Short mmCIF file of C-alpha atoms in Angstrom, two decimals:
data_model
loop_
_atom_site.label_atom_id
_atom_site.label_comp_id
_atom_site.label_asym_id
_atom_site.label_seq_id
_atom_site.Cartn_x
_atom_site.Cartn_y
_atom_site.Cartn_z
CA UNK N 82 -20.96 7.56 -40.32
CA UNK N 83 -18.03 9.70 -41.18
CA UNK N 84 -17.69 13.33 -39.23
CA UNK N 85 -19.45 11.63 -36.58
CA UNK N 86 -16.53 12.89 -34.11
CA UNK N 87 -16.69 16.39 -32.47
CA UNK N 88 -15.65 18.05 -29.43
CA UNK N 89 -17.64 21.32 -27.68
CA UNK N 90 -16.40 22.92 -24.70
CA UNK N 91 -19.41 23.63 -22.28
CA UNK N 92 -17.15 25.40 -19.42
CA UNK N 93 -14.05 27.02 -18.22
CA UNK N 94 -12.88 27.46 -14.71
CA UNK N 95 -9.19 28.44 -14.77
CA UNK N 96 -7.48 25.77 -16.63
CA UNK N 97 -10.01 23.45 -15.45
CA UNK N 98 -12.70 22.49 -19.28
CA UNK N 99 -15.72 20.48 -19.11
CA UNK N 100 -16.81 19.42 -22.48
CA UNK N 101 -19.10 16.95 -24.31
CA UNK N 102 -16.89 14.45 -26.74
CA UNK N 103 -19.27 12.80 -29.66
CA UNK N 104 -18.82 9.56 -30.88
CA UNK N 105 -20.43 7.36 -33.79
CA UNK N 106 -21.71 5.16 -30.56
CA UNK N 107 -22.69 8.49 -28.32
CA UNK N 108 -21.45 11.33 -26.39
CA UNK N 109 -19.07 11.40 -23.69
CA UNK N 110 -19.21 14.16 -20.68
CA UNK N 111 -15.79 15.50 -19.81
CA UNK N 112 -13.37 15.66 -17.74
CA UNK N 113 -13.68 11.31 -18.41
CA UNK N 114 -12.46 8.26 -16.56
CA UNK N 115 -12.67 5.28 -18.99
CA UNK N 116 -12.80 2.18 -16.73
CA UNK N 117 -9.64 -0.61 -18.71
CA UNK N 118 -10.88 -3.60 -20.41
CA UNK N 119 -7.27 -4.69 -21.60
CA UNK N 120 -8.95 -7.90 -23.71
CA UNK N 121 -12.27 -6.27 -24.23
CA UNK N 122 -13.78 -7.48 -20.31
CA UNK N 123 -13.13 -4.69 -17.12
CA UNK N 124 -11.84 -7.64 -14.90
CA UNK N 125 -14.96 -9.06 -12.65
CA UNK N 126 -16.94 -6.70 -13.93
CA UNK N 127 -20.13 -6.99 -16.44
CA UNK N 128 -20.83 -4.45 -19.10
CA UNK N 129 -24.24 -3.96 -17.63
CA UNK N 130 -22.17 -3.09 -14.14
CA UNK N 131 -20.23 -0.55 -15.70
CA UNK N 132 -23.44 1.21 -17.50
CA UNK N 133 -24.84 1.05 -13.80
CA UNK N 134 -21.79 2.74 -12.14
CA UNK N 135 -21.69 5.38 -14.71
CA UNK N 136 -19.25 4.69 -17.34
CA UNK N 137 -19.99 6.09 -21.03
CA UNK N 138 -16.84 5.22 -22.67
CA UNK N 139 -14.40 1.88 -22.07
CA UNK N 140 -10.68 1.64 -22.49
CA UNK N 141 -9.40 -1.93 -24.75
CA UNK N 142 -5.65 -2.77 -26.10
CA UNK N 143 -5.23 -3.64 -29.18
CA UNK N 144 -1.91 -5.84 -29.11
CA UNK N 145 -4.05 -7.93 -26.40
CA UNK N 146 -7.35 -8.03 -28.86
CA UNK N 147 -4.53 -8.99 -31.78
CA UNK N 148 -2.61 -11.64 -30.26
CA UNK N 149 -6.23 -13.07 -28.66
CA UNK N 150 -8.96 -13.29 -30.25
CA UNK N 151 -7.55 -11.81 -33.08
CA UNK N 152 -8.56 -8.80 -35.14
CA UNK N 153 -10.20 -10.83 -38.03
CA UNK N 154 -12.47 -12.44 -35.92
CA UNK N 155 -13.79 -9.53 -34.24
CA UNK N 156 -14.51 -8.03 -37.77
CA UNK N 157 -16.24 -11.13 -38.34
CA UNK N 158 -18.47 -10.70 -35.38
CA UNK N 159 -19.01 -7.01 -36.64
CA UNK N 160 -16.32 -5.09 -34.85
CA UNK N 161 -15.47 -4.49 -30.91
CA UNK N 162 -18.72 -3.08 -29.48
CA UNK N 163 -20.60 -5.90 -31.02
CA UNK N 164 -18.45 -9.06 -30.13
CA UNK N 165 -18.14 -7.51 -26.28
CA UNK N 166 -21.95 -6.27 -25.74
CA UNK N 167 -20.63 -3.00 -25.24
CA UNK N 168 -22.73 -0.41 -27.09
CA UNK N 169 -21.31 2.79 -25.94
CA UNK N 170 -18.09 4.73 -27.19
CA UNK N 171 -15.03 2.61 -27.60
CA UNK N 172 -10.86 3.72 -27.25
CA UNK N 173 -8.19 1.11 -28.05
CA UNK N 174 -4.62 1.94 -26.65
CA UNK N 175 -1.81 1.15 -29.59
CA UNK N 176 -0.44 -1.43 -27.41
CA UNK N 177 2.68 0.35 -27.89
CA UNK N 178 3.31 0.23 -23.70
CA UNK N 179 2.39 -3.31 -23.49
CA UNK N 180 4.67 -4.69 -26.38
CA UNK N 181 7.85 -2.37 -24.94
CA UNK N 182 7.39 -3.45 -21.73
CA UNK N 183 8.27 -7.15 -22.86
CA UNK N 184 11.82 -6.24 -22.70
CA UNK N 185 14.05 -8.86 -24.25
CA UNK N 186 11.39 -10.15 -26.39
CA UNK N 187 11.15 -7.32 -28.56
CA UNK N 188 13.02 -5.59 -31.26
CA UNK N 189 12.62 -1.76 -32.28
CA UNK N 190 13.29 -0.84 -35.81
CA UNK N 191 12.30 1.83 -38.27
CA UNK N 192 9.93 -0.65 -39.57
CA UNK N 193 7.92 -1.02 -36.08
CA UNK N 194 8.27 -3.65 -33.43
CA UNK N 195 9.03 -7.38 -34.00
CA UNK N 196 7.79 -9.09 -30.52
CA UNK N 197 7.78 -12.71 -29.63
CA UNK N 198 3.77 -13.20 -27.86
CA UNK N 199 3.70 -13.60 -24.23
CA UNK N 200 0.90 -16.52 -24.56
CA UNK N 201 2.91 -18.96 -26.72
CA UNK N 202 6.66 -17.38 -27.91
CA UNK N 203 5.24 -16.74 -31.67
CA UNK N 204 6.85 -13.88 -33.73
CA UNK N 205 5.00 -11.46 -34.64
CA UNK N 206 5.73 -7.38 -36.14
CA UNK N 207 3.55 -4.48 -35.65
CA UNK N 208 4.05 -2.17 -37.54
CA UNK N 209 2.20 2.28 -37.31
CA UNK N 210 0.46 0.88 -40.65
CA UNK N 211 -0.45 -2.86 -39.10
CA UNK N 212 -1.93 -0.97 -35.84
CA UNK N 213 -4.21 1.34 -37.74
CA UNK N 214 -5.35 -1.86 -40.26
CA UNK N 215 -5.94 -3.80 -36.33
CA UNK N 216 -7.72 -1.16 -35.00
CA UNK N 217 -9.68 0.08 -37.97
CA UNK N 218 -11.02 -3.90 -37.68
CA UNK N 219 -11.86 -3.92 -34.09
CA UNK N 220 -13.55 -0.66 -35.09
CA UNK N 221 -13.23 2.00 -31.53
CA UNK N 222 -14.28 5.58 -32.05
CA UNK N 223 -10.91 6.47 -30.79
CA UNK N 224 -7.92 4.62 -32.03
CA UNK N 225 -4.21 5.70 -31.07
CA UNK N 226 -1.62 5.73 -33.38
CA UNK N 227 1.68 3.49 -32.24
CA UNK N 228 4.22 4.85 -30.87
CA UNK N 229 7.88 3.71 -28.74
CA UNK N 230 7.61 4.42 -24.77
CA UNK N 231 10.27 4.68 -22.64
CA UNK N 232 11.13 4.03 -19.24
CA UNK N 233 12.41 6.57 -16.85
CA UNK N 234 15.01 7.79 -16.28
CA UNK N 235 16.04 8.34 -19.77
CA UNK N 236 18.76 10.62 -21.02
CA UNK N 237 17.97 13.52 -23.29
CA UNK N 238 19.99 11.80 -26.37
CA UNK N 239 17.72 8.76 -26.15
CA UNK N 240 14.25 10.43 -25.74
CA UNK N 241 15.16 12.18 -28.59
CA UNK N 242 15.78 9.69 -30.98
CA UNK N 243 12.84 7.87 -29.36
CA UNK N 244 10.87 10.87 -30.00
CA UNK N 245 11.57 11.32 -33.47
CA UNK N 246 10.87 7.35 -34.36
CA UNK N 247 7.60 8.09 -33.13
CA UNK N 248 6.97 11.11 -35.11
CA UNK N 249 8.01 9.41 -38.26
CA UNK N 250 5.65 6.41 -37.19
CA UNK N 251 2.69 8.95 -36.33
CA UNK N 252 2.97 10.48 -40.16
CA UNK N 253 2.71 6.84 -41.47
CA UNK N 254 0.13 6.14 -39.42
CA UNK N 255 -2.19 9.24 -40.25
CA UNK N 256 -1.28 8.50 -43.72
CA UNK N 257 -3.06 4.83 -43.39
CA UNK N 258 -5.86 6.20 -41.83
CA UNK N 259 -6.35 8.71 -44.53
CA UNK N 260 -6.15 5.90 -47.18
CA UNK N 261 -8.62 3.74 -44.96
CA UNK N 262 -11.17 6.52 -44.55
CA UNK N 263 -10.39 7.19 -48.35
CA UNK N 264 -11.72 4.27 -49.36
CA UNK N 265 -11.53 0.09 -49.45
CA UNK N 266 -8.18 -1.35 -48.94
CA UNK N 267 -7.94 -5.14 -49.97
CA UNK N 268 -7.75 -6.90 -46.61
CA UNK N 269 -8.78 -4.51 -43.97
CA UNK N 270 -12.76 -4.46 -42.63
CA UNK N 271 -13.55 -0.77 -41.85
CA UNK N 272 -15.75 -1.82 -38.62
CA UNK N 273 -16.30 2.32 -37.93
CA UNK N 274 -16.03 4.13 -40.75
CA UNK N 275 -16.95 7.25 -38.30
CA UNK N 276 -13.46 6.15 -36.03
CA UNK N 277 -11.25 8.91 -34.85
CA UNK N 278 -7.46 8.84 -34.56
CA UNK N 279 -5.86 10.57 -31.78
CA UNK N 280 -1.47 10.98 -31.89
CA UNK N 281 0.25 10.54 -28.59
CA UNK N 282 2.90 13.63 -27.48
CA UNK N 283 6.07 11.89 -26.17
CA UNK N 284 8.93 13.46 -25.02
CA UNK N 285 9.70 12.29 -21.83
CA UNK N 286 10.48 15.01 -19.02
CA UNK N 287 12.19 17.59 -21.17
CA UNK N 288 10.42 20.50 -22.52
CA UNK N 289 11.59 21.60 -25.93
CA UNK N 290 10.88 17.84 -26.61
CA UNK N 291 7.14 17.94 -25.80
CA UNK N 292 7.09 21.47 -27.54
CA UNK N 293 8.66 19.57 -30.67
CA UNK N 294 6.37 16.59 -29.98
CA UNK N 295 3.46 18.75 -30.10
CA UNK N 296 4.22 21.29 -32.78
CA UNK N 297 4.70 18.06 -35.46
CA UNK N 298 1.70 16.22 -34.74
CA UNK N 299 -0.47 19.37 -35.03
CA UNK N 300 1.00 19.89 -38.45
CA UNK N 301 0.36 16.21 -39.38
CA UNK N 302 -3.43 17.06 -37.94
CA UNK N 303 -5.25 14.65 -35.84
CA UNK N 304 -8.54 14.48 -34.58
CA UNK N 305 -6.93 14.78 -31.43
CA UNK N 306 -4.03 14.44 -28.58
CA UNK N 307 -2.65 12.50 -26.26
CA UNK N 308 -0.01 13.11 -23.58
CA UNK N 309 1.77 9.65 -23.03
CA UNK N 310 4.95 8.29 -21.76
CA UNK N 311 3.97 9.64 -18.12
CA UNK N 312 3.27 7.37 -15.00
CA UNK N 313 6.53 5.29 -15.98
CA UNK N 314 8.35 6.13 -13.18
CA UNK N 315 9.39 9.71 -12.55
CA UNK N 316 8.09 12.10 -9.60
CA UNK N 317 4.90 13.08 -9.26
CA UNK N 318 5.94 16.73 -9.19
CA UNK N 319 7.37 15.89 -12.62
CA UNK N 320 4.13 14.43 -14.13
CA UNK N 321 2.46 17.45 -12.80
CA UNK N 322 5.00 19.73 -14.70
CA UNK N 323 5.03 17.88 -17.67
CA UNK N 324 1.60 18.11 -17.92
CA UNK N 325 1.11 21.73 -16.81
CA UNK N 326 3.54 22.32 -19.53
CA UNK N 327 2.70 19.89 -22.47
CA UNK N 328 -1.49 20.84 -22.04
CA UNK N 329 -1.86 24.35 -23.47
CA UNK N 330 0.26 23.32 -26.25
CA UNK N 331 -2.68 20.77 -27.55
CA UNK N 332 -5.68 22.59 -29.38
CA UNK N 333 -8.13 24.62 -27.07
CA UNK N 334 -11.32 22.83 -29.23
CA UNK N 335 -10.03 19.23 -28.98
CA UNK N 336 -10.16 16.47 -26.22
CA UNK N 337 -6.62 16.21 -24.44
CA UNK N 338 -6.28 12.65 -23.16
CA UNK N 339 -3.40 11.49 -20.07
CA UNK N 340 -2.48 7.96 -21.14
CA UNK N 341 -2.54 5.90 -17.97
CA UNK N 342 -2.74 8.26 -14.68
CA UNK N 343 -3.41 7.36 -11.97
CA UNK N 344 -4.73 8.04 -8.25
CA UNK N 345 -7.61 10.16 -7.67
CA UNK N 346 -5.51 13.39 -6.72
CA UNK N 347 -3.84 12.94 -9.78
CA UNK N 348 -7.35 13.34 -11.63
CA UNK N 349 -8.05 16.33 -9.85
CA UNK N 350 -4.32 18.29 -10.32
CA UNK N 351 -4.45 17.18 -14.39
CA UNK N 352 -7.98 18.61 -14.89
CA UNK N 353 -6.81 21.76 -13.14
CA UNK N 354 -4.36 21.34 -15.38
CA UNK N 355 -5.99 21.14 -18.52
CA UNK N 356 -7.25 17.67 -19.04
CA UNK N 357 -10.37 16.16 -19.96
CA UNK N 358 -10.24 12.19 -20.75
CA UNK N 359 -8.09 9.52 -17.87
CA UNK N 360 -7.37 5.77 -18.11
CA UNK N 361 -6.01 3.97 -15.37
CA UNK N 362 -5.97 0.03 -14.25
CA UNK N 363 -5.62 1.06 -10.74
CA UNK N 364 -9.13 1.16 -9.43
CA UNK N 365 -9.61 -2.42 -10.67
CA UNK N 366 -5.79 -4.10 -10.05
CA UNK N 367 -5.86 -2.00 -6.95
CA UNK N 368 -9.65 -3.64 -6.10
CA UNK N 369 -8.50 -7.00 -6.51
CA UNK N 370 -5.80 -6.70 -3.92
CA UNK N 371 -8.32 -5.47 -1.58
CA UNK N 372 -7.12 -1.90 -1.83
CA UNK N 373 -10.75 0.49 -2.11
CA UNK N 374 -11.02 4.04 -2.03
CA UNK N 375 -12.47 6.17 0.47
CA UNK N 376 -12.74 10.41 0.16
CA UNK N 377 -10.01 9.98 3.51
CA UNK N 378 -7.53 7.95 1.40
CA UNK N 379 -7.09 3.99 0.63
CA UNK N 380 -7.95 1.51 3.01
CA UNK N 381 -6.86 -2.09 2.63
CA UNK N 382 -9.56 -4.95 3.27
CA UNK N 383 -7.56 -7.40 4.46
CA UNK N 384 -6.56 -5.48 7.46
CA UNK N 385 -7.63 -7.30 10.43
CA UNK N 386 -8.88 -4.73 11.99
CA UNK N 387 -12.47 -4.93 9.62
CA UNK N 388 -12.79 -8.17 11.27
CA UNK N 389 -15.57 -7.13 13.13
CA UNK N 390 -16.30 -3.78 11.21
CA UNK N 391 -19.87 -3.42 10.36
CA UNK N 392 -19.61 0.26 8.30
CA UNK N 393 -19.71 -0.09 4.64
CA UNK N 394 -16.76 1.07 2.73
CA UNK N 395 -17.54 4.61 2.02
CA UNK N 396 -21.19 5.66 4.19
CA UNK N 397 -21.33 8.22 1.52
CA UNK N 398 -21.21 6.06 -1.40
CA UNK N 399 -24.13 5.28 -3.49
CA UNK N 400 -22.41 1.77 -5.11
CA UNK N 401 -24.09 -1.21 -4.30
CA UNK N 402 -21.45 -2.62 -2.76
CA UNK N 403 -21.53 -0.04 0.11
CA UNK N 404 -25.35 -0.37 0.34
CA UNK N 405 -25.45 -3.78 0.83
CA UNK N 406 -21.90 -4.85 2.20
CA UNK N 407 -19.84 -4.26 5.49
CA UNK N 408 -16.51 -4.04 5.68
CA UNK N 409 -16.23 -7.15 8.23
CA UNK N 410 -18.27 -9.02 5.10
CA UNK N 411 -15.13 -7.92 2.45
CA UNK N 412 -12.56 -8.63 4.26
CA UNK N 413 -14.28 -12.40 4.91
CA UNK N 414 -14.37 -12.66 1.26
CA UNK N 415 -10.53 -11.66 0.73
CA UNK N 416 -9.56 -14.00 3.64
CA UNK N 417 -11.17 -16.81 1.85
CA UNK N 418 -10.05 -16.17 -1.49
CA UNK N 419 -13.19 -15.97 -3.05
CA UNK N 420 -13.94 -13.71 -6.43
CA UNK N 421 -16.77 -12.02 -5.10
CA UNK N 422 -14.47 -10.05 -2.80
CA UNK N 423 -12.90 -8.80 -6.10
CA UNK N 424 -15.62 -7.63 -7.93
CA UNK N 425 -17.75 -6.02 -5.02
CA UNK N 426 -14.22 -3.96 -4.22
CA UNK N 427 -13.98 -3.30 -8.27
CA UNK N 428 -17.30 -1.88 -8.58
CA UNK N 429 -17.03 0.48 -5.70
CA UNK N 430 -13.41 1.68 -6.52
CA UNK N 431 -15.53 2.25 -10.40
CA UNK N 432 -18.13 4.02 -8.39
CA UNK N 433 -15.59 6.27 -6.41
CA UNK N 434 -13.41 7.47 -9.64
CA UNK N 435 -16.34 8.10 -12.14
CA UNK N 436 -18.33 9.69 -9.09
CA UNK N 437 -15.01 11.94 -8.32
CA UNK N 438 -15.51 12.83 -12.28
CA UNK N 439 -19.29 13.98 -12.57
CA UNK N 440 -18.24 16.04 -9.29
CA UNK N 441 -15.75 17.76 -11.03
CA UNK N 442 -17.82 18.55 -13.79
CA UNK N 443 -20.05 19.59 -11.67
CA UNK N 444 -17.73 22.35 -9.87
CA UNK N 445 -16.30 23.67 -13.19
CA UNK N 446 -19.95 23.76 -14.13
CA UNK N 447 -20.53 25.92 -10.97
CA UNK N 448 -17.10 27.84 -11.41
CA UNK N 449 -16.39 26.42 -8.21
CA UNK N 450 -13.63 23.86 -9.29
CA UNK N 451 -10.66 25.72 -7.34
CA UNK N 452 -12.82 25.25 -3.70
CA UNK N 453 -13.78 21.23 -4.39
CA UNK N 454 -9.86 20.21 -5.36
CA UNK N 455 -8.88 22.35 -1.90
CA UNK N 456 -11.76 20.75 -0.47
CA UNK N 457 -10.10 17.23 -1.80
CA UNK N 458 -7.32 17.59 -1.14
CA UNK N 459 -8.00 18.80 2.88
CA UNK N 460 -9.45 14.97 3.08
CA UNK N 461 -7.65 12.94 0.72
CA UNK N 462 -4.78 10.76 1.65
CA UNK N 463 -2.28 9.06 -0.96
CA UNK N 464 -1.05 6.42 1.56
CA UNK N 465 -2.98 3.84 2.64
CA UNK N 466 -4.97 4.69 6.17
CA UNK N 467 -3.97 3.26 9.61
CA UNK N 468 -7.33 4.34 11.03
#
């Protein structure tokens, strides 16, 4: 199903787009949150849970899906959306962030990345062809191309160099997807033959670099663009410039994606911003810990003052959780260890991001995005609440 991809924009309020993304497995309404199933599972959470909270697209890593179960398998089993029971769109992450943040146990080169797994010690090397071959197996509608992430602070000298590994990676890897699309290559399963590719700007906090990052990839032409190497450390004022400045350099008629941000008020300043797709494992790493979202701010469950708190959650929330559980009853659950607590917390943190999103596209729907992230933002508290 080739051409299957497109991208229409359906409304405009300031900087703020909503659009509707199209996939070979169905559309997407954006501004998006895709929920993170690292290994292909959205921890303590079913498939059928995440079609019931709202999700249309899913987040999975490839270097995860390679190392375990391994891309030939999941060809075997007919690609991704097959082997999981997920039948909506798909998006694999390079796993370029995962294997650089192994540290020692990895080894840049011009080639790609020679890692030792974190499961077992084995070698392995990834290279921008190798990801596209893994991905174009696991068959997503959205694949990102590989590229080397840095941690902040990082001098201007180094994000440079960084930056132009990258671009040199991204041209290989468009050129591999080209001779996949092309036509069959002796030991790769096209599982999508309708799969998008989407490059990733880097550049780190300087300008000229995401300016340089942005003209190149254009010229090597994508489906579409990502702004990564963000959320790794620097200010949130900087994010917020970096992406105030990176977005309008990305086409108008094209999806631009934030790799891996973040809290909810983050959403809502980087679709005023310009931005229509998020990933984050916070609502679900955050959820185990007991940490759930309210519209005040975060409140943590194991806080013994729930004890003998009979309110759900949110009283405004639709989730089942908050319809059928109190707060005294969550807490009880983290107290005692027991996996329920995670999942009901998961499921309503789910709720409370994808929620925040079909609000949003609501107000930019209604022109009326400016008054909702004032409105937001008059409620919303980043640190956790004492009260």
């Amino acid at each position: 199903m080739p051409g299957a991809f497109a991208f229409t924009l359906t409304a405009r309020d300031g900087k703020a787009r909503s659009g509707r993304l199209q996939t070979p497995h169905g559309d997407v309404e954006t501004p998006a949150f895709m929920p993170v199933g690292t290994r292909g599972a959205v921890r303590g959470v079913t498939q059928r849970t995440l079609e019931e909270a709202g999700a249309s697209i899913v987040l999975a890593n490839t270097y995860h899906l390679y190392l375990r179960p391994g891309d030939d398998l999941i060809a075997e089993r007919g690609g991704l959306h097959r082997f999981i029971g997920w039948p909506g769109p798909i998006l694999t992450d390079s796993g370029g962030y995962q294997i650089f943040s192994l540290g020692p146990l990895v080894k840049i080169s011009e080639a790609g990345a020679r890692f030792q797994s974190h499961h077992d010690g084995s070698r392995h090397e990834l290279t921008p062809e190798r990801v596209v071959d893994i991905q174009a197996q696991l068959g997503p509608d959205i694949a990102m191309v590989l590229d080397e992430c840095l941690a902040a602070p990082a001098s201007e000298a180094a994000t440079a160099a960084s930056l132009d590994l990258t671009l040199r990676w991204a041209r290989r890897a468009r050129d591999r997807f080209e001779q996949l699309r092309a036509g069959p290559v002796d030991g790769v399963t096209v599982s999508n033959p309708g799969q998008a590719q989407f490059g990733i700007v880097q550049g780190g906090i300087y300008p000229h670099l995401r300016e340089k990052s942005a003209a190149a990839l254009r010229a090597i032409g994508f489906e579409s663009y990502a702004i990564g190497g963000l959320s790794v450390g620097e200010s949130v004022e900087t994010m917020y410039d970096v992406v105030a400045h990176t977005a309008p350099l990305l086409p108008e008629d094209t999806p631009r994606y934030l790799m891996g941000t973040g809290m909810p008020d983050d959403l809502v300043e980087c679709v005023a911003r310009g931005i229509d797709m998020f990933d984050c494992v916070l609502p679900t790493r955050n959820a185990r810990n007991g940490q759930v979202f309210t519209p005040d701010g975060p409140i943590n469950l194991r806080n013994a003052r729930f004890a003998r708190d009979d309110r759900p959650i949110d009283e405004t929330c639709p989730c089942d959780t908050c319809r059928r559980h109190s707060r005294a009853y969550l807490r009880h659950l983290f107290q005692n260890r027991e996996m329920n607590g995670g999942t009901l917390a998961s499921v309503h943190n789910l709720v409370f991001y994808l929620d925040t999103l079909r609000r949003i596209r609501q107000a930019i729907g209604f022109g009326s995005f400016e008054q909702f992230r004032q409105d937001f933002h008059r409620r919303f508290s980043r640190t956790p609440l004492s009260s």
